[in-house]
Coordinates of C-alpha atoms in Angstrom, one line a residue:
Chain A
M268 CA 42.8 -57.5 -27.9
A269 CA 40.1 -60.1 -27.9
I270 CA 36.5 -59.0 -28.1
T271 CA 33.7 -61.0 -26.7
F272 CA 30.0 -60.3 -26.8
Q273 CA 27.9 -62.1 -24.2
H274 CA 24.2 -62.1 -24.8
V275 CA 24.2 -58.4 -25.9
T276 CA 20.9 -56.8 -26.5
H277 CA 20.5 -53.1 -27.5
I278 CA 17.2 -51.4 -27.4
Y279 CA 17.0 -47.8 -28.8
Q280 CA 15.0 -45.4 -26.6
A281 CA 14.4 -48.2 -24.2
D282 CA 12.0 -46.3 -21.9
G283 CA 10.2 -44.4 -24.6
P284 CA 7.0 -45.2 -26.6
L285 CA 9.1 -45.6 -29.7
A286 CA 11.5 -48.2 -28.4
Y287 CA 12.9 -50.7 -30.9
T288 CA 15.4 -53.4 -30.7
G289 CA 18.7 -52.9 -32.6
L290 CA 20.5 -56.0 -31.3
D291 CA 18.9 -59.1 -30.0
D292 CA 20.9 -61.5 -27.8
V293 CA 24.1 -61.4 -29.8
S294 CA 27.1 -63.5 -28.6
F295 CA 30.4 -64.0 -30.4
T296 CA 34.2 -63.8 -30.0
I297 CA 36.7 -62.0 -32.2
V298 CA 40.3 -63.2 -31.6
P299 CA 43.2 -60.7 -31.7
G300 CA 44.7 -60.1 -35.2
S301 CA 41.8 -61.5 -37.1
F302 CA 39.9 -60.1 -40.0
T303 CA 36.2 -60.2 -39.4
A304 CA 33.5 -59.3 -41.8
I305 CA 30.0 -58.4 -40.7
I306 CA 27.3 -58.8 -43.4
G307 CA 23.5 -58.4 -43.5
Q308 CA 20.9 -56.4 -45.1
T309 CA 20.3 -52.7 -44.5
G310 CA 18.8 -52.3 -41.1
S311 CA 20.0 -55.6 -39.8
G312 CA 21.9 -54.0 -36.9
K313 CA 25.5 -54.0 -38.3
S314 CA 26.1 -50.4 -37.5
T315 CA 24.5 -50.7 -34.1
L316 CA 26.8 -53.7 -33.4
V317 CA 30.0 -51.9 -34.3
Q318 CA 29.2 -48.9 -32.2
H319 CA 29.4 -51.1 -29.2
L320 CA 33.0 -52.0 -30.0
N321 CA 34.2 -48.7 -28.7
A322 CA 31.3 -48.0 -26.4
L323 CA 29.6 -45.3 -28.4
L324 CA 26.6 -47.4 -27.5
K325 CA 26.3 -49.5 -24.4
P326 CA 24.4 -52.7 -24.2
T327 CA 20.9 -52.6 -22.7
Q328 CA 21.4 -56.2 -21.5
G329 CA 24.4 -58.5 -21.5
Q330 CA 28.1 -57.5 -21.5
I331 CA 31.1 -57.0 -23.7
Q332 CA 34.7 -57.8 -22.9
I333 CA 37.1 -55.7 -24.9
G334 CA 40.7 -56.6 -24.0
E335 CA 40.9 -55.9 -20.2
R336 CA 37.8 -53.9 -20.1
L337 CA 34.3 -55.1 -19.4
I338 CA 31.4 -53.0 -20.6
T339 CA 28.1 -53.6 -18.9
P340 CA 24.8 -51.5 -19.1
E341 CA 26.1 -49.8 -16.0
S342 CA 29.5 -48.7 -17.3
K343 CA 30.1 -45.0 -16.9
D344 CA 31.0 -42.9 -20.0
K345 CA 33.9 -41.2 -18.1
H346 CA 36.1 -44.3 -18.0
L347 CA 35.6 -45.3 -21.6
K348 CA 37.8 -42.7 -23.3
P349 CA 41.0 -44.9 -23.3
L350 CA 39.0 -47.5 -25.1
R351 CA 38.3 -45.1 -28.0
R352 CA 42.0 -45.0 -28.7
K353 CA 42.4 -48.7 -28.8
V354 CA 39.4 -49.3 -31.1
G355 CA 39.6 -46.9 -34.1
M356 CA 36.3 -46.4 -35.9
V357 CA 35.9 -45.4 -39.5
F358 CA 32.3 -44.5 -40.1
Q359 CA 30.3 -44.6 -43.3
F360 CA 31.4 -41.6 -45.5
P361 CA 34.0 -40.5 -43.0
E362 CA 34.9 -37.5 -45.1
A363 CA 31.9 -35.8 -43.4
Q364 CA 33.9 -35.6 -40.1
L365 CA 36.7 -33.3 -41.5
F366 CA 36.7 -29.8 -40.0
E367 CA 40.2 -28.4 -39.5
E368 CA 41.9 -25.7 -41.6
T369 CA 44.6 -28.0 -42.9
V370 CA 44.8 -31.7 -43.6
L371 CA 47.7 -32.0 -41.2
K372 CA 45.8 -30.4 -38.3
D373 CA 42.8 -32.6 -39.0
I374 CA 44.8 -35.8 -38.9
S375 CA 46.7 -34.7 -35.7
F376 CA 43.4 -33.8 -34.0
G377 CA 42.7 -37.3 -32.8
P378 CA 46.1 -38.0 -31.2
Q379 CA 46.0 -34.5 -29.5
N380 CA 42.7 -35.4 -27.9
F381 CA 44.6 -38.2 -26.2
G382 CA 47.3 -36.0 -24.9
V383 CA 50.0 -36.3 -27.6
S384 CA 52.0 -33.1 -28.0
V385 CA 51.4 -30.9 -31.1
S386 CA 54.8 -31.6 -32.7
E387 CA 54.5 -35.3 -32.0
A388 CA 51.0 -35.5 -33.4
E389 CA 52.1 -33.7 -36.5
K390 CA 54.9 -36.1 -37.0
I391 CA 52.4 -39.0 -36.7
A392 CA 50.1 -37.1 -39.1
R393 CA 52.8 -37.0 -41.8
E394 CA 53.5 -40.7 -41.4
M395 CA 49.8 -41.4 -41.8
L396 CA 49.6 -39.3 -45.0
D397 CA 52.3 -41.5 -46.3
L398 CA 50.5 -44.6 -45.2
V399 CA 47.3 -43.8 -46.9
R400 CA 49.3 -42.8 -50.0
L401 CA 48.5 -39.2 -50.2
P402 CA 51.2 -36.8 -51.6
T403 CA 53.0 -34.7 -48.9
E404 CA 51.9 -31.5 -50.5
V405 CA 48.3 -31.9 -49.5
A406 CA 49.4 -31.6 -45.8
D407 CA 48.9 -27.8 -45.8
K408 CA 45.8 -27.7 -48.0
S409 CA 42.3 -27.3 -46.7
P410 CA 40.6 -30.7 -46.5
F411 CA 37.6 -29.1 -48.3
D412 CA 39.7 -28.4 -51.4
L413 CA 40.4 -32.1 -52.0
S414 CA 38.6 -34.6 -54.1
G415 CA 36.1 -37.0 -52.6
G416 CA 38.5 -39.9 -52.7
Q417 CA 41.3 -37.9 -51.1
M418 CA 39.0 -36.6 -48.4
R419 CA 38.1 -40.2 -47.6
R420 CA 41.8 -41.0 -47.2
V421 CA 42.4 -38.0 -44.9
A422 CA 39.5 -39.1 -42.7
I423 CA 40.8 -42.6 -42.5
A424 CA 44.3 -41.3 -41.8
G425 CA 42.8 -39.3 -39.0
V426 CA 41.5 -42.5 -37.4
L427 CA 44.7 -44.5 -38.0
A428 CA 46.6 -41.6 -36.3
L429 CA 45.2 -42.8 -33.0
Q430 CA 47.3 -46.0 -33.7
P431 CA 44.4 -48.3 -32.6
E432 CA 44.8 -52.0 -32.1
V433 CA 41.4 -52.7 -33.5
L434 CA 40.2 -51.0 -36.6
V435 CA 36.4 -51.0 -37.3
L436 CA 35.4 -50.1 -40.8
D437 CA 31.8 -49.3 -41.7
E438 CA 31.6 -49.7 -45.5
P439 CA 34.9 -47.8 -46.0
T440 CA 34.8 -48.0 -49.8
A441 CA 31.2 -47.1 -50.5
G442 CA 31.0 -44.8 -53.4
L443 CA 34.6 -45.1 -54.5
D444 CA 35.8 -46.0 -58.0
P445 CA 37.2 -49.6 -58.5
Q446 CA 40.8 -48.4 -58.3
G447 CA 40.3 -46.4 -55.0
H448 CA 38.3 -49.4 -53.7
L449 CA 41.2 -51.8 -54.3
E450 CA 43.8 -49.5 -53.0
L451 CA 42.0 -49.0 -49.7
M452 CA 41.2 -52.7 -49.3
E453 CA 44.9 -53.4 -49.8
L454 CA 45.8 -50.8 -47.2
F455 CA 43.5 -52.5 -44.7
A456 CA 44.9 -56.0 -45.7
D457 CA 48.4 -54.5 -45.0
L458 CA 47.4 -53.3 -41.6
H459 CA 46.0 -56.7 -40.9
R460 CA 49.3 -58.3 -41.8
Q461 CA 51.0 -55.9 -39.4
G462 CA 48.9 -57.4 -36.6
K463 CA 45.9 -55.2 -36.3
T464 CA 42.5 -56.7 -35.8
I465 CA 40.2 -55.6 -38.6
I466 CA 36.4 -55.6 -38.4
L467 CA 34.7 -54.7 -41.7
I468 CA 31.1 -54.1 -42.5
S469 CA 30.6 -54.8 -46.2
H470 CA 28.0 -55.5 -48.9
Q471 CA 30.7 -56.6 -51.3
M472 CA 30.9 -60.3 -51.0
E473 CA 34.1 -60.3 -53.0
D474 CA 35.8 -58.3 -50.2
V475 CA 34.4 -60.7 -47.6
A476 CA 35.7 -63.7 -49.6
N477 CA 39.1 -62.2 -50.4
Y478 CA 40.1 -60.7 -47.1
S479 CA 38.1 -62.0 -44.1
Q480 CA 38.7 -65.1 -41.9
Q481 CA 35.5 -64.8 -39.9
V482 CA 32.0 -63.8 -41.0
L483 CA 29.2 -62.7 -38.8
V484 CA 25.7 -62.7 -40.5
L485 CA 23.1 -60.4 -39.0
E486 CA 19.4 -60.3 -39.7
Q487 CA 16.9 -58.1 -37.8
G488 CA 19.3 -57.6 -34.9
K489 CA 19.9 -61.3 -34.5
L490 CA 23.2 -63.1 -35.2
L491 CA 22.3 -65.8 -37.7
R492 CA 25.7 -67.2 -38.2
D493 CA 29.3 -67.0 -37.0
T494 CA 31.4 -68.7 -39.5
N495 CA 34.1 -68.4 -42.2
P496 CA 33.7 -67.3 -45.8
E497 CA 34.3 -70.8 -47.2
E498 CA 31.6 -72.4 -45.1
L499 CA 29.2 -69.5 -45.6
F500 CA 29.4 -69.3 -49.4
S501 CA 29.2 -73.0 -50.0
D502 CA 25.9 -73.1 -48.2
S503 CA 23.8 -72.0 -51.2
D504 CA 20.5 -72.7 -49.5
F505 CA 21.3 -70.4 -46.6
I506 CA 22.6 -67.7 -49.0
K507 CA 19.4 -67.8 -51.0
K508 CA 17.1 -67.9 -48.0
H509 CA 18.6 -64.8 -46.4
H510 CA 18.9 -62.8 -49.6
L511 CA 22.7 -62.8 -49.6
Q512 CA 24.9 -63.3 -52.6
Q513 CA 27.8 -65.5 -53.4
P514 CA 31.0 -63.9 -54.7
E515 CA 31.6 -64.1 -58.4
S516 CA 34.1 -67.0 -58.2
S517 CA 31.6 -69.2 -56.3
R518 CA 28.8 -68.4 -58.7
F519 CA 31.0 -69.2 -61.7
A520 CA 32.2 -72.4 -60.0
R521 CA 28.6 -73.4 -59.5
R522 CA 27.8 -73.1 -63.1
L523 CA 31.0 -75.0 -64.1
A524 CA 29.9 -77.7 -61.6
E525 CA 26.6 -78.0 -63.5
R526 CA 28.6 -78.9 -66.6
G527 CA 30.7 -81.6 -65.1
F528 CA 33.5 -79.9 -63.2
E529 CA 34.2 -81.1 -59.7
F530 CA 34.9 -79.0 -56.7
P531 CA 35.6 -80.7 -53.4
S532 CA 34.6 -77.4 -51.7
L533 CA 33.2 -74.4 -53.5
P534 CA 36.0 -71.8 -54.2
V535 CA 35.3 -68.3 -52.9
T536 CA 38.2 -66.3 -54.4
P537 CA 39.6 -66.2 -58.0
D538 CA 42.8 -67.8 -56.7
Q539 CA 41.0 -70.8 -55.2
L540 CA 38.9 -71.2 -58.4
V541 CA 42.1 -71.3 -60.5
Q542 CA 43.7 -73.7 -58.2
A543 CA 40.7 -76.0 -58.3
L544 CA 40.4 -75.8 -62.1
L545 CA 44.0 -76.2 -63.2
P546 CA 44.4 -79.9 -62.5
Q547 CA 41.0 -80.7 -64.1
L548 CA 41.9 -78.8 -67.2
G549 CA 45.2 -80.5 -67.4
E550 CA 43.6 -83.9 -67.2
E551 CA 41.3 -83.1 -70.1
K552 CA 44.2 -81.9 -72.3
H553 CA 46.2 -85.1 -71.7
G554 CA 43.2 -87.4 -71.9
Chain B
M112 CA 17.8 -36.2 -29.5
G113 CA 15.2 -39.0 -29.5
K114 CA 13.4 -37.9 -26.4
L115 CA 12.0 -34.7 -27.8
L116 CA 8.6 -35.2 -29.2
I117 CA 8.0 -31.8 -30.6
G118 CA 7.4 -32.0 -34.4
R119 CA 7.1 -35.7 -34.4
Y120 CA 4.3 -37.4 -36.3
I121 CA 2.6 -40.6 -35.2
P122 CA 1.0 -42.3 -38.1
G123 CA -2.7 -43.2 -37.5
D124 CA -6.1 -43.2 -39.1
S125 CA -8.3 -41.6 -36.6
L126 CA -10.9 -38.9 -37.1
I127 CA -8.3 -36.3 -36.0
H128 CA -5.7 -37.7 -38.4
R129 CA -8.0 -37.4 -41.3
L130 CA -9.0 -33.8 -40.8
D131 CA -7.9 -31.1 -43.1
P132 CA -4.6 -29.6 -41.9
R133 CA -5.8 -26.1 -42.5
G134 CA -8.7 -26.6 -40.3
K135 CA -6.6 -28.2 -37.6
F136 CA -4.1 -25.4 -37.8
I137 CA -6.8 -22.7 -37.4
A138 CA -8.5 -24.6 -34.7
T139 CA -5.3 -25.0 -32.7
F140 CA -4.5 -21.3 -32.9
F141 CA -8.1 -20.5 -32.0
F142 CA -7.9 -22.8 -29.0
V143 CA -4.7 -21.2 -27.8
A144 CA -6.4 -17.8 -28.0
I145 CA -9.6 -18.9 -26.2
V146 CA -7.6 -20.6 -23.4
F147 CA -7.2 -17.0 -22.1
L148 CA -10.9 -16.6 -21.8
A149 CA -11.1 -19.1 -19.0
N150 CA -10.9 -17.5 -15.6
N151 CA -12.7 -19.8 -13.1
W152 CA -12.8 -23.5 -12.2
L153 CA -15.7 -24.3 -14.3
T154 CA -14.3 -22.9 -17.5
Y155 CA -11.0 -24.7 -17.0
L156 CA -12.9 -27.9 -16.4
V157 CA -14.7 -27.5 -19.7
L158 CA -11.4 -26.9 -21.5
A159 CA -9.8 -29.9 -19.9
V160 CA -12.7 -32.2 -20.8
F161 CA -12.6 -30.8 -24.3
V162 CA -8.9 -31.5 -24.7
A163 CA -9.3 -35.0 -23.2
I164 CA -12.0 -35.8 -25.7
C165 CA -9.7 -34.6 -28.6
I166 CA -6.9 -36.8 -27.3
L167 CA -9.2 -39.8 -27.1
L168 CA -10.5 -39.2 -30.6
S169 CA -6.9 -39.1 -31.9
Q170 CA -6.2 -42.6 -30.6
V171 CA -2.7 -41.5 -29.8
S172 CA -1.6 -43.0 -26.5
L173 CA -1.6 -40.5 -23.6
S174 CA 2.0 -41.4 -22.7
F175 CA 3.2 -39.5 -25.8
F176 CA 1.6 -36.3 -24.3
I177 CA 3.1 -36.9 -20.9
K178 CA 6.5 -37.5 -22.4
G179 CA 6.1 -34.4 -24.6
I180 CA 5.6 -32.2 -21.6
R181 CA 8.7 -33.6 -19.8
P182 CA 11.3 -31.3 -21.3
M183 CA 9.2 -28.2 -20.5
I184 CA 8.2 -29.2 -17.0
F185 CA 10.9 -27.0 -15.4
L186 CA 9.9 -23.9 -17.3
I187 CA 6.3 -24.5 -16.4
L188 CA 7.0 -25.0 -12.7
F189 CA 9.4 -22.0 -12.6
T190 CA 6.7 -19.8 -14.1
V191 CA 4.0 -21.2 -11.7
V192 CA 6.2 -20.7 -8.7
L193 CA 6.9 -17.1 -9.7
Q194 CA 3.3 -16.5 -10.3
I195 CA 2.4 -17.9 -6.8
L196 CA 5.0 -15.9 -5.0
F197 CA 4.5 -12.6 -6.7
T198 CA 0.7 -12.3 -7.1
P199 CA -0.4 -9.3 -5.1
G200 CA -3.8 -9.0 -3.4
G201 CA -5.9 -11.4 -1.6
H202 CA -5.4 -12.2 2.1
P203 CA -1.8 -13.4 2.5
F204 CA -1.5 -16.1 5.1
W205 CA 2.3 -16.1 4.7
H206 CA 4.7 -13.4 3.5
W207 CA 8.4 -12.7 3.7
G208 CA 9.7 -9.5 2.2
I209 CA 8.3 -9.2 -1.3
F210 CA 7.1 -12.8 -1.4
S211 CA 3.7 -13.6 -0.3
L212 CA 1.4 -16.6 -0.4
S213 CA -2.4 -16.3 -0.5
K214 CA -5.4 -18.3 -1.6
L215 CA -5.7 -16.1 -4.6
S216 CA -2.0 -16.6 -5.6
L217 CA -2.3 -20.4 -5.2
I218 CA -5.4 -20.4 -7.4
N219 CA -3.6 -18.2 -9.9
G220 CA -0.7 -20.6 -10.0
A221 CA -3.0 -23.5 -10.6
F222 CA -4.7 -21.7 -13.5
I223 CA -1.3 -20.8 -15.1
F224 CA -0.3 -24.5 -14.8
M225 CA -3.6 -25.6 -16.5
R226 CA -3.1 -23.0 -19.2
F227 CA 0.4 -24.3 -20.1
L228 CA -0.8 -27.9 -19.9
L229 CA -3.8 -27.3 -22.2
I230 CA -1.8 -25.3 -24.8
I231 CA 1.0 -27.8 -24.9
F232 CA -1.4 -30.8 -25.1
I233 CA -3.4 -29.3 -28.0
S234 CA -0.3 -28.2 -30.0
T235 CA 1.3 -31.6 -29.4
L236 CA -2.0 -33.1 -30.7
L237 CA -1.6 -31.0 -33.9
T238 CA 2.0 -32.1 -34.6
L239 CA 1.4 -35.8 -33.5
T240 CA -1.5 -36.2 -35.9
T241 CA -0.4 -34.1 -38.9
M242 CA 2.5 -34.9 -41.2
P243 CA 5.0 -32.1 -41.4
L244 CA 4.4 -31.7 -45.1
Q245 CA 0.7 -31.3 -44.5
L246 CA 1.5 -28.6 -42.0
A247 CA 3.6 -26.9 -44.5
D248 CA 0.8 -27.1 -47.0
A249 CA -1.6 -25.7 -44.5
I250 CA 0.7 -22.8 -43.7
E251 CA 1.1 -22.1 -47.4
A252 CA -2.7 -22.1 -47.9
L253 CA -3.2 -19.8 -44.9
L254 CA -0.5 -17.4 -46.0
K255 CA -2.1 -17.0 -49.5
P256 CA -3.9 -13.7 -48.7
L257 CA -0.4 -12.1 -48.1
R258 CA 0.2 -12.3 -51.9
L259 CA -1.8 -9.1 -52.2
V260 CA 1.0 -7.3 -50.4
H261 CA 3.6 -9.0 -52.6
F262 CA 4.8 -11.4 -49.9
P263 CA 6.6 -14.4 -51.7
V264 CA 4.2 -17.0 -50.3
D265 CA 5.3 -19.8 -52.6
E266 CA 9.0 -19.3 -52.0
V267 CA 8.4 -19.3 -48.2
A268 CA 6.3 -22.4 -48.5
L269 CA 9.0 -24.1 -50.6
M270 CA 11.7 -23.2 -48.0
L271 CA 9.4 -24.4 -45.2
S272 CA 8.7 -27.8 -46.8
I273 CA 12.4 -28.3 -47.7
A274 CA 13.5 -27.3 -44.2
L275 CA 10.9 -29.7 -42.6
Q276 CA 12.0 -32.6 -44.8
F277 CA 15.7 -32.0 -43.9
I278 CA 15.3 -31.8 -40.1
P279 CA 15.5 -35.6 -39.6
L280 CA 18.3 -35.9 -42.1
L281 CA 20.4 -33.2 -40.5
S282 CA 19.6 -34.6 -37.0
D283 CA 20.9 -38.0 -38.2
E284 CA 24.0 -36.3 -39.7
T285 CA 24.6 -34.5 -36.4
T286 CA 24.5 -37.8 -34.4
K287 CA 26.8 -39.4 -36.9
I288 CA 29.3 -36.6 -36.8
M289 CA 29.2 -36.5 -33.0
N290 CA 29.9 -40.2 -32.9
A291 CA 32.7 -39.9 -35.3
Q292 CA 34.4 -37.1 -33.3
R293 CA 33.8 -39.0 -30.1
A294 CA 35.6 -41.9 -31.6
R295 CA 38.5 -39.5 -32.3
G296 CA 38.6 -38.6 -28.6
V297 CA 36.4 -35.6 -28.3
D298 CA 34.6 -35.3 -25.0
F299 CA 31.1 -33.7 -25.2
G300 CA 29.7 -32.2 -22.1
S301 CA 32.7 -32.4 -19.9
G302 CA 35.3 -29.9 -18.8
N303 CA 34.9 -26.1 -18.2
L304 CA 32.6 -23.9 -20.3
L305 CA 35.4 -22.8 -22.7
K306 CA 36.4 -26.4 -23.3
Q307 CA 32.8 -27.4 -23.9
I308 CA 32.3 -24.6 -26.4
K309 CA 35.5 -25.6 -28.2
A310 CA 34.2 -29.2 -28.4
V311 CA 31.3 -27.9 -30.5
I312 CA 33.5 -26.7 -33.4
P313 CA 34.2 -30.3 -34.7
I314 CA 30.5 -30.8 -35.0
L315 CA 29.4 -27.4 -36.3
I316 CA 31.9 -27.0 -39.2
P317 CA 31.2 -30.4 -40.7
L318 CA 27.5 -29.8 -40.3
F319 CA 27.6 -26.5 -42.1
V320 CA 29.8 -28.0 -44.8
S321 CA 27.4 -30.9 -45.4
S322 CA 24.5 -28.4 -45.4
F323 CA 26.2 -26.4 -48.1
N324 CA 26.8 -29.6 -50.1
I325 CA 23.2 -30.8 -49.7
A326 CA 21.9 -27.3 -50.7
Y327 CA 24.2 -27.4 -53.8
D328 CA 23.2 -30.9 -54.8
L329 CA 19.5 -30.2 -54.2
S330 CA 19.4 -27.0 -56.2
I331 CA 21.1 -28.7 -59.1
A332 CA 18.7 -31.6 -58.9
M333 CA 15.7 -29.2 -58.8
E334 CA 16.9 -27.2 -61.8
S335 CA 17.6 -30.3 -63.8
R336 CA 14.0 -31.4 -63.2
G337 CA 12.7 -28.2 -64.6
Y338 CA 12.2 -26.0 -61.5
H339 CA 12.5 -22.3 -62.5
G340 CA 10.7 -20.4 -59.8
S341 CA 7.2 -20.8 -58.3
E342 CA 5.3 -19.1 -61.1
G343 CA 3.1 -21.3 -63.2
R344 CA 3.4 -24.5 -61.2
S345 CA 0.6 -26.9 -60.5
K346 CA 0.1 -28.7 -57.3
Y347 CA 0.4 -32.4 -56.6
R348 CA -0.9 -32.5 -53.0
I349 CA -4.3 -30.9 -53.0
L350 CA -6.1 -30.3 -49.7
H351 CA -9.8 -31.2 -49.5
W352 CA -12.0 -29.2 -47.1
Q353 CA -14.9 -31.4 -46.0
L354 CA -18.0 -31.1 -44.0
Q355 CA -16.3 -32.5 -40.9
D356 CA -13.7 -29.7 -41.1
S357 CA -16.4 -27.1 -41.0
L358 CA -18.0 -28.9 -38.1
V359 CA -14.8 -28.8 -36.2
L360 CA -14.6 -25.0 -36.5
V361 CA -18.2 -24.8 -35.4
V362 CA -17.5 -26.9 -32.4
F363 CA -14.6 -24.6 -31.5
L364 CA -16.7 -21.5 -31.9
A365 CA -19.3 -23.1 -29.7
L366 CA -16.6 -23.8 -27.1
A367 CA -15.6 -20.1 -27.2
G368 CA -19.2 -19.1 -26.8
G369 CA -19.6 -21.4 -23.9
L370 CA -16.5 -20.0 -22.2
I371 CA -17.7 -16.5 -22.6
Y372 CA -21.0 -17.5 -21.1
L373 CA -19.4 -19.4 -18.1
R374 CA -16.6 -17.0 -17.3
S375 CA -17.0 -14.8 -14.2

């Protein structure tokens, strides 16, 4: 499902005395099956933007094309429900959305809302438990008895159970330990390899560099840049000017470059760094 | 959310903003009481001019007040219409069964409308120009005499200020949870009554759970910072009663005197 924003502006409480602009004339396209990262400082409009992707918010001006569906300021809420199934949304700290008596019931809640039968939904729920690597015995536990990390997985499983084509993740690994972080990111990378479109909000430049193909940079509701990680992170002036940070590999490569190493383009992942360094190290050894 | 203005504070630095919250609190309550003294056109005019001056002094735009009244307008109109239709006496120029319409009842309706308007405007003025924490401090200060009858004033004040500070947080949390459940296919505000009530459960339970978690974390954090009950604490925010605060009360007393003199 391709997603296209055309001059989308969103103003909160547009007719009230406290109106403020969340998004300002934003246009971009996300192609199906891509992995897009959205970065920007707190309050730059990232969360406002992603809530447009499944029509939780509607544009004040402009229009959004999501697959077959066109969302305009006039779109009625009634007809938007099918969209919610195609675009799955994992909010920040999604463990706060759990409410059912058992983990299994909570995960199957989503599919049931879209008319899937109870038994079918529970079957999906068990598959999802497996997918997010939770042991099967948690299925009958109360979600509130689980650890924070496990609750997060249950919540994500609850969204994946809708079997969306597009998965929107708003800082999915915030507050997790490094191991949990890596496991979840690998899960999302797996889903991406299976053909899902992934849209990730992140403050972790390592994740942006390692996983994404497209990067959208937001500042104060405006889209500053629509680019890819290589191009973004090699533009050191831009990074500095907009208070962003380069991933560790780029920063390290820059320091090496100051001491005589040469990089045709600035590496953004550890792999790229190693690939760029190996031949140069070899030369020195032989020479 | 969003549209409701009750309890919202608009930062500013006007005369009214700088007044002592205790004084403002007393004055507002006093005003609500003396609104009932008014019983003819002249007295209502005096009150209206007085409120208009207060609003002007606060430098808060009038649109806030108009918007603040919007959610209540149906309640007000309902009451006014009932008042008009059911006021007995006077010379009815229209009646049908128990309903009647007379000059007296129309005037009565207009007065009731004015009363609502004045009370809502003045209390909106209080909340728009006073920070919630200042209000809590004012309530604490005004409750102090109740200590004599062993009323736990400090505890109530603490609960009040914590509650006030957590209102925006919980309201954000509610919006967030609603959005998350909507993304999972919950329809709010559609279907029959039973269906709509059922749709509330996925918001209420997570909201209660996160309130428990917040309460737990907050109490631990308070204890670890040395809180062990309200006895023997000093205060950080100290209210200062100034000359202008006394003057405000004098003005309000004068207003009351004027009303008593002018009422028929």
